Short mmCIF file of C-alpha atoms in Angstrom, two decimals:
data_model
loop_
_atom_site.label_atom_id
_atom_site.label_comp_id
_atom_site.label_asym_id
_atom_site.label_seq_id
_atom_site.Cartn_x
_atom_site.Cartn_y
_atom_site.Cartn_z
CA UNK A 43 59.22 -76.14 -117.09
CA UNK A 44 60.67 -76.54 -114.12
CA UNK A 45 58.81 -77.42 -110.81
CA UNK A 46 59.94 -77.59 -107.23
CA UNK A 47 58.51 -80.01 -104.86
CA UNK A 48 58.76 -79.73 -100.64
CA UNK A 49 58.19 -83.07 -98.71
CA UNK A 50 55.63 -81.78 -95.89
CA UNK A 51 54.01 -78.61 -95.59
CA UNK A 52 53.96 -78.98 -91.96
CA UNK A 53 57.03 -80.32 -89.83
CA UNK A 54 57.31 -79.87 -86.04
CA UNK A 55 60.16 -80.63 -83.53
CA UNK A 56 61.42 -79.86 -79.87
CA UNK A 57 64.00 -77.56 -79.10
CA UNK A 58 67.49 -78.63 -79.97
CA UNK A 59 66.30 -81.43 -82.47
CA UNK A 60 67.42 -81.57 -85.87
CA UNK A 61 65.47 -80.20 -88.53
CA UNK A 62 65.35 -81.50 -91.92
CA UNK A 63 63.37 -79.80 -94.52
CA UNK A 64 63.05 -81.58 -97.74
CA UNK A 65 63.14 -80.08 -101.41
CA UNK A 66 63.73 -82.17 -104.54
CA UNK A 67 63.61 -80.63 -108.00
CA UNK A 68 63.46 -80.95 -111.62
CA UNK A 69 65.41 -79.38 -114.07
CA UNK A 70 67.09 -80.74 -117.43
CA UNK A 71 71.02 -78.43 -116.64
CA UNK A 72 72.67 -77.73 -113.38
CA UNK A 73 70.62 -76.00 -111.19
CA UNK A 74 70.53 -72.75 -109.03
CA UNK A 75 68.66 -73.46 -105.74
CA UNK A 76 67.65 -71.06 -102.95
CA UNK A 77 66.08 -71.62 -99.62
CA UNK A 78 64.27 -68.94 -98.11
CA UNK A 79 62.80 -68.13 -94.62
CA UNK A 80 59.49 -66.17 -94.28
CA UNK A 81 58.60 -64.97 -90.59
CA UNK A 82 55.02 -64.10 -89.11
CA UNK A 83 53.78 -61.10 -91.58
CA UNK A 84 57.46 -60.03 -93.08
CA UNK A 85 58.69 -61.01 -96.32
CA UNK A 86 61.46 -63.51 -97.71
CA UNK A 87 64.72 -63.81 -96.69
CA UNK A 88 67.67 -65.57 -98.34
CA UNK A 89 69.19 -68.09 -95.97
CA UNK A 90 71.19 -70.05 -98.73
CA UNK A 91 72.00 -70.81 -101.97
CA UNK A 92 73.45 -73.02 -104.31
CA UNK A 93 74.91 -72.01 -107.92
CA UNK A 94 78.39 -74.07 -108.14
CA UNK A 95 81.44 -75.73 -106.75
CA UNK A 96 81.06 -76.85 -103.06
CA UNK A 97 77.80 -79.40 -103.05
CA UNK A 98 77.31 -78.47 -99.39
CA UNK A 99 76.30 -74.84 -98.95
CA UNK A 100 76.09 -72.99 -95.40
CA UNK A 101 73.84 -70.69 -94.63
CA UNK A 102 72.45 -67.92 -91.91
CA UNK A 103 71.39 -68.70 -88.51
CA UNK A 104 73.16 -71.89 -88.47
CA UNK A 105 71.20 -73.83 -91.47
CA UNK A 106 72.50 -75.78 -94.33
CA UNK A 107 71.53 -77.79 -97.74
CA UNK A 108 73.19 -80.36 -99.58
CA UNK A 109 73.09 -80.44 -102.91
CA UNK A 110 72.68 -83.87 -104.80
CA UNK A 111 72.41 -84.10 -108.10
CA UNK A 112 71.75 -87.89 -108.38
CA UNK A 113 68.78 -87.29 -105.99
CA UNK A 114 67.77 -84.06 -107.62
CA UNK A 115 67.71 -83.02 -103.87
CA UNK A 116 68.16 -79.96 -102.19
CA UNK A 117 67.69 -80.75 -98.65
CA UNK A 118 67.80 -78.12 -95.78
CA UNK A 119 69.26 -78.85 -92.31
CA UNK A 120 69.57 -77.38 -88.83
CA UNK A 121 71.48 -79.34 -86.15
CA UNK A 122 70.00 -78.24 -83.33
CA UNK A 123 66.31 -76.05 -83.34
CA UNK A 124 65.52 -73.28 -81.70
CA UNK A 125 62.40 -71.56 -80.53
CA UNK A 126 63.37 -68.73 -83.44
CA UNK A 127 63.27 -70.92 -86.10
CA UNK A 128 59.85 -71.66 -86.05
CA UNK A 129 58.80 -69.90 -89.60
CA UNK A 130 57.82 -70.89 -93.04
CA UNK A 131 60.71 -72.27 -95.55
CA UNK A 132 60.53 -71.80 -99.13
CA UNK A 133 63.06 -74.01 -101.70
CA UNK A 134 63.21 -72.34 -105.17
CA UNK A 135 64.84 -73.06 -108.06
CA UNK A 136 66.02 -70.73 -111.31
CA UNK A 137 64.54 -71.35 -114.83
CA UNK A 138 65.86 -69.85 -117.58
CA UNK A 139 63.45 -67.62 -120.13
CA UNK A 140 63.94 -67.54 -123.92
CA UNK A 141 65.34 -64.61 -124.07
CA UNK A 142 68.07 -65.34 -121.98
CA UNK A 143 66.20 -64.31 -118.26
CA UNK A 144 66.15 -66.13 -115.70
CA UNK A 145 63.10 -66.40 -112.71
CA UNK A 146 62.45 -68.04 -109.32
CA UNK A 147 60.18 -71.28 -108.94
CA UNK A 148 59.24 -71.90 -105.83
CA UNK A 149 57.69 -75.10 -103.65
CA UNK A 150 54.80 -74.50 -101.78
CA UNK A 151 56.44 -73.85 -98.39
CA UNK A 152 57.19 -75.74 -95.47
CA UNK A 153 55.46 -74.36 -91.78
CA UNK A 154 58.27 -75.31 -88.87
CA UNK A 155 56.71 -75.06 -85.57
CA UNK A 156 59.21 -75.96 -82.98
CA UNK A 157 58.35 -76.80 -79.42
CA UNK A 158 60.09 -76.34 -76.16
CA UNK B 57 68.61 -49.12 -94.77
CA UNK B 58 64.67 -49.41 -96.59
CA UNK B 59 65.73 -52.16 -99.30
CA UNK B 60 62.51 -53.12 -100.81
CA UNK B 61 59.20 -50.97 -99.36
CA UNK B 62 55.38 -51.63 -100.10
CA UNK B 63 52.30 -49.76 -99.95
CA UNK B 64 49.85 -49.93 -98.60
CA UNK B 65 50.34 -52.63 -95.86
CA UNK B 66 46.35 -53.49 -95.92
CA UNK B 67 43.53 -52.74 -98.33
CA UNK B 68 40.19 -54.33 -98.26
CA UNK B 69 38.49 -53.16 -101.65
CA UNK B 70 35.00 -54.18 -102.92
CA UNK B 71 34.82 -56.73 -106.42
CA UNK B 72 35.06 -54.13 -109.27
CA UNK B 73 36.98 -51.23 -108.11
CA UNK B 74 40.74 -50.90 -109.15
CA UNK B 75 43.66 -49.85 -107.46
CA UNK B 76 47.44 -49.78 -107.30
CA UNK B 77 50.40 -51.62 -105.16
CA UNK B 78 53.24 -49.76 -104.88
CA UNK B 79 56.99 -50.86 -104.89
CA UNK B 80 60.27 -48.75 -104.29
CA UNK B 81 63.57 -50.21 -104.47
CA UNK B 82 66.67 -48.21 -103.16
CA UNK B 83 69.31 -50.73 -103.98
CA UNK B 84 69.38 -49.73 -107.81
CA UNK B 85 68.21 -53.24 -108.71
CA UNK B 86 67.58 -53.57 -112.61
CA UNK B 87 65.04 -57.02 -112.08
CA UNK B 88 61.99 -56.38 -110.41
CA UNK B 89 59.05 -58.71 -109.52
CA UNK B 90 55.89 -58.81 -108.27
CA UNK B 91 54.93 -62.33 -106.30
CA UNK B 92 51.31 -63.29 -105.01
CA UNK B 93 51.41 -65.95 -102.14
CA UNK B 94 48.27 -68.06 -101.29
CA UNK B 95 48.04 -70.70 -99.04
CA UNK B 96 49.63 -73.91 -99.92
CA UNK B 97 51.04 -72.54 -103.07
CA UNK B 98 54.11 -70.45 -102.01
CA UNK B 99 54.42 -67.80 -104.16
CA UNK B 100 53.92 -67.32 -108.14
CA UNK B 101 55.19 -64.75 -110.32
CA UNK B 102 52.25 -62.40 -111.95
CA UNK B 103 54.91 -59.85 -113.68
CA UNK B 104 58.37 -58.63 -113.34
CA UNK B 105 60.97 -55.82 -115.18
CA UNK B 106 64.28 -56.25 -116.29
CA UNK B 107 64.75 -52.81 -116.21
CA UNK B 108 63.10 -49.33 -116.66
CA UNK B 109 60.36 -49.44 -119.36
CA UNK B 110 60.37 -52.79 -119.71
CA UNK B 111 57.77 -55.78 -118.61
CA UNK B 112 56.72 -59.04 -119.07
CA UNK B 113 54.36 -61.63 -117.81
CA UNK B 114 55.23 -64.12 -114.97
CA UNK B 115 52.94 -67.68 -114.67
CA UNK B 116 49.67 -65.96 -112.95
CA UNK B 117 49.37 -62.48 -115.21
CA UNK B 118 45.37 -62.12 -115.97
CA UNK B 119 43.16 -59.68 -114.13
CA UNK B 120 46.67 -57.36 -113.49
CA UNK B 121 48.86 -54.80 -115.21
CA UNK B 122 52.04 -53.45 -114.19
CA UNK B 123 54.47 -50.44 -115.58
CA UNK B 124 58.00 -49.43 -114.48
CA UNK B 125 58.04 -46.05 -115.23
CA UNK B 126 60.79 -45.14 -113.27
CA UNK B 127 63.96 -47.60 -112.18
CA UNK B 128 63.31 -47.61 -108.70
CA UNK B 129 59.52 -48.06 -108.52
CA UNK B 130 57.46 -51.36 -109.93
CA UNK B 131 53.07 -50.64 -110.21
CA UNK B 132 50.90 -53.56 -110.00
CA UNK B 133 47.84 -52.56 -111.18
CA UNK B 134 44.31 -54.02 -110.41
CA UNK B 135 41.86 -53.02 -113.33
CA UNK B 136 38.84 -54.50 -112.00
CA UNK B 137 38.92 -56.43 -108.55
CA UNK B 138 37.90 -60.07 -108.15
CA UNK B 139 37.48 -62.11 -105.42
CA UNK B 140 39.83 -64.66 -106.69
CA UNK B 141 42.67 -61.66 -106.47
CA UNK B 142 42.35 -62.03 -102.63
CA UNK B 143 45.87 -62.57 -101.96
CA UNK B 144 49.37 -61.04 -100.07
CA UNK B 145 51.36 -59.53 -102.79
CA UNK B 146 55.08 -59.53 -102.40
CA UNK B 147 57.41 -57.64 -104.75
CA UNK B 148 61.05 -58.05 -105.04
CA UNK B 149 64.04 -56.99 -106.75
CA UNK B 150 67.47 -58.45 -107.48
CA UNK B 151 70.72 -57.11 -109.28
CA UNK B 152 71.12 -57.80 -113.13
CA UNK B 153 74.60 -58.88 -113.93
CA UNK B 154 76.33 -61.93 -116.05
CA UNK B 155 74.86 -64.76 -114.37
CA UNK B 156 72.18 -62.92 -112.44
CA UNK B 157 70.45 -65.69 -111.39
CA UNK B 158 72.90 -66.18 -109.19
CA UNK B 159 71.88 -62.93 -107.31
CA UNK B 160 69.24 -63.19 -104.46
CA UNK B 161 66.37 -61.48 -105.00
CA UNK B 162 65.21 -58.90 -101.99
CA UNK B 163 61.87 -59.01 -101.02
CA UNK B 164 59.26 -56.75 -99.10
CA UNK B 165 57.34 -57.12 -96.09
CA UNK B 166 53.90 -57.75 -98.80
CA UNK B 167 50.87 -56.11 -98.95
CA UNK B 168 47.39 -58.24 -98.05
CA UNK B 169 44.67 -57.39 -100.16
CA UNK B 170 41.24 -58.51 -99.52
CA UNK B 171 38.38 -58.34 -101.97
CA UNK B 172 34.67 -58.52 -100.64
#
């Protein structure tokens, strides 16, 4: 099975820092990976994704992750944070079922708290 | 535009009684899910649908039953409450096409259950 693991389930930084949220996975084929965004008492949101082609993926609200497959890495970045980032960050990866479907692992989150 | 809608918001229920989470999808999804999150665990799958009149189990399934009568809605079902089941409940739904994991899956705004 596959597992998904996030370096740090709390990360803080001022106001036009970078951010750099860390996800490596395993998986034994070519991966899809996801990175999600989860606001104060609101569901997920997609902010990227990664099936195939172009290793570096953009995403919403300025954001972007790098896909390395040597690293079995999944990275998500920010250039510069601001105050409305400050949420929790899920990485996820697909696993195929027998049977042919496919389902959504997910790390345990990542809180971003980002101060002026 | 609704997307993915859950009821109710709240519930506190005592250990013992049952109830039922509902979720209603207008985005004529075929894969449905249902997703509890608990802290420092992101989320895990208890169930999901691949379409109408069809479930199967997810990584977390015991204690809860689900049925997809109908395309658009997706019932989690709590036979008899536990404390352990104490938990937001997030269900979600994503298109069903060749390579559907490629498809995002939509997710709503959760439901927090509390069992005393």
């Amino acid at each position: 099975a596959q597992s998904v693991t996030q370096l740090g389930s709390h990360v803080s930084v001022s106001e036009g820092a970078l951010v750099l949220l860390r996800c490596n996975y395993s998986s034994s084929v070519p991966p899809y990976l996801f990175w999600y965004v989860q606001y104060p008492n609101q569901g997920l949101q997609l902010l990227l994704k990664y099936t195939t082609g172009a290793t570096l993926v953009k995403g919403i609200n300025g954001f972007e992750a790098e896909f390395k497959k040597s690293e079995t890495s999944f990275h998500l970045t920010k250039p510069s944070a601001h105050m409305s980032d400050a949420a929790e960050y899920f990485c996820a990866v697909s696993e195929t079922e027998s049977g042919g479907y496919n389902k959504l692992i997910f790390g345990a989150g990542t809180r971003l708290a980002v101060h002026p | 535009n609704a997307g993915v809608t859950q009821t109710p918001k709240f519930r506190v229920l005592k250990t013992g009684q049952s109830m039922t989470l509902l979720c209603a999808q207008d985005m004529n999804h075929e894969y449905m899910y249902w997703y509890r999150q608990d802290p420092g665990m992101g989320l895990r799958l208890i169930h999901y649908s691949v379409g109408e009149g069809t479930t199967a189990k997810g990584e977390v399934p015991d204690g809860y039953n689900v049925s997809r009568l109908k395309k658009q809605n997706f019932l989690l079902g709590l036979e008899s409450a536990a404390p352990s089941q104490t938990s937001v409940y997030f269900c979600a739904s994503s298109y069903s096409s060749t390579g559907s994991w490629t498809q995002p899956q939509h997710f709503g705004d959760g439901t927090r259950l509390s069992i005393l």
